Amino acid sequence: VRHLYICDFHKNFIQSVRNKRKRKTSDDGGDSPEHDTDIPEVDLFQLQVNTLRRYKRHYKLQTRPGFNKAQLAETVSRHFRNIPVNEKETLAYFIYMVKSNKSRLDQKSEGGKQLE
């Protein structure tokens, strides 16, 4: 399905995250570092062990050998929550890619010949 605009699902999701942040910062003062890691929560425990291992290998995370799935998922979750993200830039890039019907894989092939 080709998107000509941001779909209602993603629009509502973005607005709900913004509203939750506004409420938390206005209610609690926003001084607690705990609030930044609460939204949005990604359940990495649902991933397969091989996927967690590939993530660990890609980011060169140090762990003891023989970690079980729960320990590996906890390590990956901790790292994932601490990756810095420029939200405005990421959302703008996402919307641009959706509107232009492109993916990151398309960018790699732009230098070469494209079949249409």
GROMACS .gro file of C-alpha atoms in nm, residues 33-89:
model
   57
   33PRO     CA    1   1.527   1.014   3.455
   34GLU     CA    2   1.289   0.721   3.489
   35HIS     CA    3   1.031   0.887   3.260
   36ASP     CA    4   1.255   0.887   2.954
   37THR     CA    5   1.290   0.508   2.958
   38ASP     CA    6   0.918   0.437   3.012
   39ILE     CA    7   0.793   0.560   2.671
   40PRO     CA    8   0.773   0.381   2.438
   41GLU     CA    9   0.841   0.038   2.582
   42VAL     CA   10   0.975  -0.222   2.340
   43ASP     CA   11   0.939  -0.586   2.442
   44LEU     CA   12   1.267  -0.740   2.323
   45PHE     CA   13   1.191  -1.061   2.516
   46GLN     CA   14   0.969  -1.166   2.225
   47LEU     CA   15   1.265  -1.180   1.985
   48GLN     CA   16   1.438  -1.506   1.901
   49VAL     CA   17   1.771  -1.586   2.066
   50ASN     CA   18   1.953  -1.564   1.731
   51THR     CA   19   1.817  -1.213   1.676
   52LEU     CA   20   1.934  -1.106   2.022
   53ARG     CA   21   2.277  -1.254   1.952
   54ARG     CA   22   2.301  -1.068   1.620
   55TYR     CA   23   2.209  -0.742   1.797
   56LYS     CA   24   2.473  -0.813   2.062
   57ARG     CA   25   2.734  -0.887   1.795
   58HIS     CA   26   2.644  -0.581   1.586
   59TYR     CA   27   2.679  -0.341   1.880
   60LYS     CA   28   2.973  -0.536   2.029
   61LEU     CA   29   2.806  -0.573   2.369
   62GLN     CA   30   3.021  -0.747   2.627
   63THR     CA   31   2.852  -1.039   2.805
   64ARG     CA   32   2.960  -1.357   2.973
   65PRO     CA   33   2.946  -1.669   2.756
   66GLY     CA   34   2.641  -1.891   2.798
   67PHE     CA   35   2.381  -1.624   2.867
   68ASN     CA   36   2.027  -1.759   2.853
   69LYS     CA   37   1.754  -1.581   2.657
   70ALA     CA   38   1.626  -1.379   2.953
   71GLN     CA   39   1.973  -1.250   3.045
   72LEU     CA   40   2.052  -1.170   2.683
   73ALA     CA   41   1.719  -0.990   2.634
   74GLU     CA   42   1.781  -0.785   2.950
   75THR     CA   43   2.128  -0.683   2.831
   76VAL     CA   44   1.996  -0.591   2.486
   77SER     CA   45   1.700  -0.400   2.637
   78ARG     CA   46   1.931  -0.201   2.863
   79HIS     CA   47   2.150  -0.107   2.565
   80PHE     CA   48   1.849  -0.031   2.341
   81ARG     CA   49   1.700   0.209   2.598
   82ASN     CA   50   2.028   0.401   2.620
   83ILE     CA   51   2.081   0.462   2.247
   84PRO     CA   52   2.049   0.837   2.184
   85VAL     CA   53   1.787   0.928   1.923
   86ASN     CA   54   1.709   1.264   1.768
   87GLU     CA   55   1.330   1.222   1.760
   88LYS     CA   56   1.245   1.514   1.531
   89GLU     CA   57   1.504   1.410   1.275
   0.00000   0.00000   0.00000
